[in-house]
Amino acid sequence: MSTLPEMGTKGHEGPLAEFSALRDEIQERVKSQQHMLSLQLTLAAAVFGFAISRAGMTALLLIVPFSSYLLCGRLVAHHFGTLRVAKYIKEDLSGRVPGGLRWEHWLGERQRRRPHFLGSTLPLLLTFVGASVLALAWTTGYVFAQDGVAGFPRVGLAVLWILGLVAAGLSTMLVLQMSGRLPVRSWNQTGLS
């Protein structure tokens, strides 16, 4: 005895299996994004706690802008990877199944506007950029005005501080691109396609 859904999938098991695998990949990317967010919060709190609780460890805070940028970059890479997979499902894979795979189309219809600034963009800016800016602000006096820091170490700390400022700026750019508030170069231009 054959049921109607079974008859509807005859010959389309391959695209349906591919759809299932791609949806699993999207779920894994979303989980990875949550892990990056948790890791950022944990790492920033641990570094701040350690550096503040011990005398002479202020310079350790200069790690925060770099770790924030790296984790933000991975989070954003997963975001755009998810968008590429969803686009493939919608534009290529859906046409290989009678009636199409309407999930990505359905999601797109409900998410036409870019994410709300207060609901998604600002929390990411505070999590990644905010931690970096706080670390840079906390270390400014130590790096540029603290007595007792020799010339060569001071120059090294100043270079790290400036590079940390650049990393915070790049994190800002990534979050704003992810939220659709800054243009993103096409994948062909980046060489990542």
Short mmCIF file of C-alpha atoms in Angstrom, two decimals:
data_model
loop_
_atom_site.label_atom_id
_atom_site.label_comp_id
_atom_site.label_asym_id
_atom_site.label_seq_id
_atom_site.Cartn_x
_atom_site.Cartn_y
_atom_site.Cartn_z
CA MET A 1 0.00 0.00 0.00
CA SER A 2 1.49 3.31 -1.07
CA THR A 3 0.62 6.60 0.57
CA LEU A 4 0.42 9.91 -1.25
CA PRO A 5 3.51 11.47 0.41
CA GLU A 6 5.61 8.45 -0.57
CA MET A 7 4.44 8.71 -4.18
CA GLY A 8 5.25 12.42 -4.19
CA THR A 9 8.89 11.79 -3.25
CA LYS A 10 9.64 9.06 -5.82
CA GLY A 11 12.74 10.00 -7.74
CA HIS A 12 13.38 12.99 -5.54
CA GLU A 13 15.05 11.25 -2.64
CA GLY A 14 18.43 12.76 -3.56
CA PRO A 15 17.34 16.41 -3.45
CA LEU A 16 15.30 15.77 -0.31
CA ALA A 17 18.28 14.11 1.39
CA GLU A 18 20.46 17.04 0.29
CA PHE A 19 17.87 19.46 1.71
CA SER A 20 17.90 17.60 5.01
CA ALA A 21 21.71 17.64 5.14
CA LEU A 22 21.81 21.36 4.32
CA ARG A 23 19.22 22.18 6.99
CA ASP A 24 21.40 20.22 9.45
CA GLU A 25 24.39 22.30 8.34
CA ILE A 26 22.40 25.49 8.95
CA GLN A 27 21.48 24.25 12.43
CA GLU A 28 25.14 23.49 13.18
CA ARG A 29 26.14 26.96 12.04
CA VAL A 30 23.50 28.54 14.28
CA LYS A 31 24.76 26.44 17.22
CA SER A 32 28.31 27.54 16.44
CA GLN A 33 27.19 31.17 16.48
CA GLN A 34 25.72 30.66 19.94
CA HIS A 35 28.97 29.03 21.07
CA MET A 36 30.99 31.98 19.72
CA LEU A 37 28.75 34.38 21.62
CA SER A 38 29.08 32.36 24.85
CA LEU A 39 32.83 32.04 24.41
CA GLN A 40 33.17 35.80 23.88
CA LEU A 41 31.24 36.60 27.03
CA THR A 42 33.19 34.03 29.06
CA LEU A 43 36.61 34.98 27.71
CA ALA A 44 36.10 38.73 28.11
CA ALA A 45 34.79 38.30 31.66
CA ALA A 46 37.67 35.98 32.59
CA VAL A 47 40.36 38.29 31.20
CA PHE A 48 38.80 41.35 32.84
CA GLY A 49 38.43 39.51 36.14
CA PHE A 50 42.01 38.27 36.11
CA ALA A 51 43.56 41.56 34.96
CA ILE A 52 41.62 43.70 37.42
CA SER A 53 42.17 41.43 40.40
CA ARG A 54 45.96 41.40 40.15
CA ALA A 55 48.26 44.38 40.37
CA GLY A 56 50.38 45.00 37.29
CA MET A 57 48.22 42.87 34.95
CA THR A 58 46.40 45.74 33.25
CA ALA A 59 48.22 45.14 29.95
CA LEU A 60 46.58 41.70 29.76
CA LEU A 61 43.38 43.51 28.78
CA LEU A 62 44.96 44.24 25.39
CA ILE A 63 44.10 40.63 24.49
CA VAL A 64 40.37 41.42 24.53
CA PRO A 65 40.12 43.44 21.27
CA PHE A 66 41.95 40.71 19.34
CA SER A 67 40.01 37.77 20.77
CA SER A 68 36.79 39.75 20.28
CA TYR A 69 37.61 40.39 16.63
CA LEU A 70 38.52 36.76 15.96
CA LEU A 71 35.35 35.42 17.59
CA CYS A 72 33.22 38.08 15.91
CA GLY A 73 34.75 37.13 12.57
CA ARG A 74 33.83 33.48 13.07
CA LEU A 75 30.29 34.40 14.13
CA VAL A 76 29.83 36.58 11.04
CA ALA A 77 31.37 33.90 8.78
CA HIS A 78 28.79 31.41 10.05
CA HIS A 79 26.04 33.97 9.44
CA PHE A 80 27.02 34.52 5.82
CA GLY A 81 27.64 30.79 5.33
CA THR A 82 24.10 30.16 6.51
CA LEU A 83 22.79 32.74 4.05
CA ARG A 84 24.69 31.08 1.18
CA VAL A 85 23.26 27.65 2.06
CA ALA A 86 19.74 29.11 2.32
CA LYS A 87 20.17 30.82 -1.05
CA TYR A 88 21.30 27.55 -2.64
CA ILE A 89 18.28 25.73 -1.21
CA LYS A 90 15.90 28.42 -2.44
CA GLU A 91 17.40 29.05 -5.88
CA ASP A 92 18.79 25.67 -6.93
CA LEU A 93 17.64 22.75 -4.84
CA SER A 94 14.00 23.77 -4.51
CA GLY A 95 13.46 23.57 -8.27
CA ARG A 96 14.49 19.89 -8.31
CA VAL A 97 11.54 18.85 -6.14
CA PRO A 98 7.95 18.99 -7.46
CA GLY A 99 6.18 21.82 -5.68
CA GLY A 100 9.54 23.11 -4.45
CA LEU A 101 11.05 23.34 -1.01
CA ARG A 102 9.25 26.35 0.33
CA TRP A 103 10.96 26.65 3.73
CA GLU A 104 13.55 29.27 2.73
CA HIS A 105 10.92 31.19 0.74
CA TRP A 106 8.56 31.12 3.73
CA LEU A 107 11.31 32.36 6.06
CA GLY A 108 12.29 35.10 3.62
CA GLU A 109 8.71 36.36 3.42
CA ARG A 110 8.59 36.76 7.18
CA GLN A 111 12.04 38.33 7.53
CA ARG A 112 11.97 40.97 4.79
CA ARG A 113 13.24 43.78 7.00
CA ARG A 114 16.74 43.86 8.35
CA PRO A 115 17.11 42.91 12.03
CA HIS A 116 15.97 45.49 14.57
CA PHE A 117 18.89 47.54 15.87
CA LEU A 118 18.00 47.21 19.57
CA GLY A 119 17.14 43.53 19.33
CA SER A 120 20.12 42.12 17.49
CA THR A 121 22.68 44.67 16.32
CA LEU A 122 23.22 46.57 19.56
CA PRO A 123 23.70 43.43 21.70
CA LEU A 124 26.34 42.17 19.27
CA LEU A 125 28.05 45.55 19.24
CA LEU A 126 28.09 45.60 23.04
CA THR A 127 29.32 42.01 23.26
CA PHE A 128 32.20 42.28 20.81
CA VAL A 129 32.97 45.97 20.29
CA GLY A 130 31.92 47.08 23.77
CA ALA A 131 34.30 44.65 25.46
CA SER A 132 37.11 45.82 23.17
CA VAL A 133 36.45 49.52 23.77
CA LEU A 134 36.21 48.98 27.52
CA ALA A 135 39.54 47.13 27.52
CA LEU A 136 41.18 49.86 25.45
CA ALA A 137 39.78 52.59 27.68
CA TRP A 138 40.92 50.74 30.79
CA THR A 139 44.48 50.38 29.45
CA THR A 140 44.86 53.88 27.95
CA GLY A 141 46.44 55.41 31.06
CA TYR A 142 48.69 52.41 31.60
CA VAL A 143 49.90 52.35 28.00
CA PHE A 144 50.37 56.07 27.41
CA ALA A 145 50.86 57.73 30.81
CA GLN A 146 52.01 55.17 33.41
CA ASP A 147 55.31 56.00 35.06
CA GLY A 148 57.83 53.23 35.33
CA VAL A 149 57.26 51.66 31.89
CA ALA A 150 60.48 51.67 29.87
CA GLY A 151 60.63 53.12 26.35
CA PHE A 152 60.69 49.92 24.30
CA PRO A 153 57.90 48.14 26.24
CA ARG A 154 55.82 51.34 26.07
CA VAL A 155 56.20 51.47 22.27
CA GLY A 156 55.19 47.80 22.07
CA LEU A 157 52.15 48.40 24.26
CA ALA A 158 51.20 51.46 22.20
CA VAL A 159 51.42 49.45 18.99
CA LEU A 160 49.25 46.72 20.54
CA TRP A 161 46.78 49.34 21.74
CA ILE A 162 46.51 50.89 18.26
CA LEU A 163 46.13 47.47 16.65
CA GLY A 164 43.45 46.69 19.24
CA LEU A 165 41.64 49.87 18.20
CA VAL A 166 41.81 48.69 14.59
CA ALA A 167 40.46 45.28 15.63
CA ALA A 168 37.55 46.97 17.44
CA GLY A 169 36.82 49.00 14.31
CA LEU A 170 36.87 45.85 12.18
CA SER A 171 34.52 44.12 14.63
CA THR A 172 32.16 47.09 14.33
CA MET A 173 32.25 46.82 10.56
CA LEU A 174 31.56 43.06 10.65
CA VAL A 175 28.55 43.40 12.96
CA LEU A 176 27.11 46.24 10.88
CA GLN A 177 27.58 44.24 7.68
CA MET A 178 25.94 41.21 9.27
CA SER A 179 22.93 43.31 10.29
CA GLY A 180 22.63 44.86 6.82
CA ARG A 181 23.62 48.33 7.98
CA LEU A 182 26.82 48.41 5.91
CA PRO A 183 27.21 47.06 2.39
CA VAL A 184 28.97 43.73 1.96
CA ARG A 185 31.26 43.05 -0.94
CA SER A 186 29.99 40.26 -3.13
CA TRP A 187 31.48 36.82 -2.60
CA ASN A 188 33.10 37.01 -6.05
CA GLN A 189 35.02 40.12 -4.96
CA THR A 190 36.25 38.53 -1.73
CA GLY A 191 37.53 35.37 -3.40
CA LEU A 192 35.58 33.26 -0.87
CA SER A 193 32.90 31.99 -3.25
#
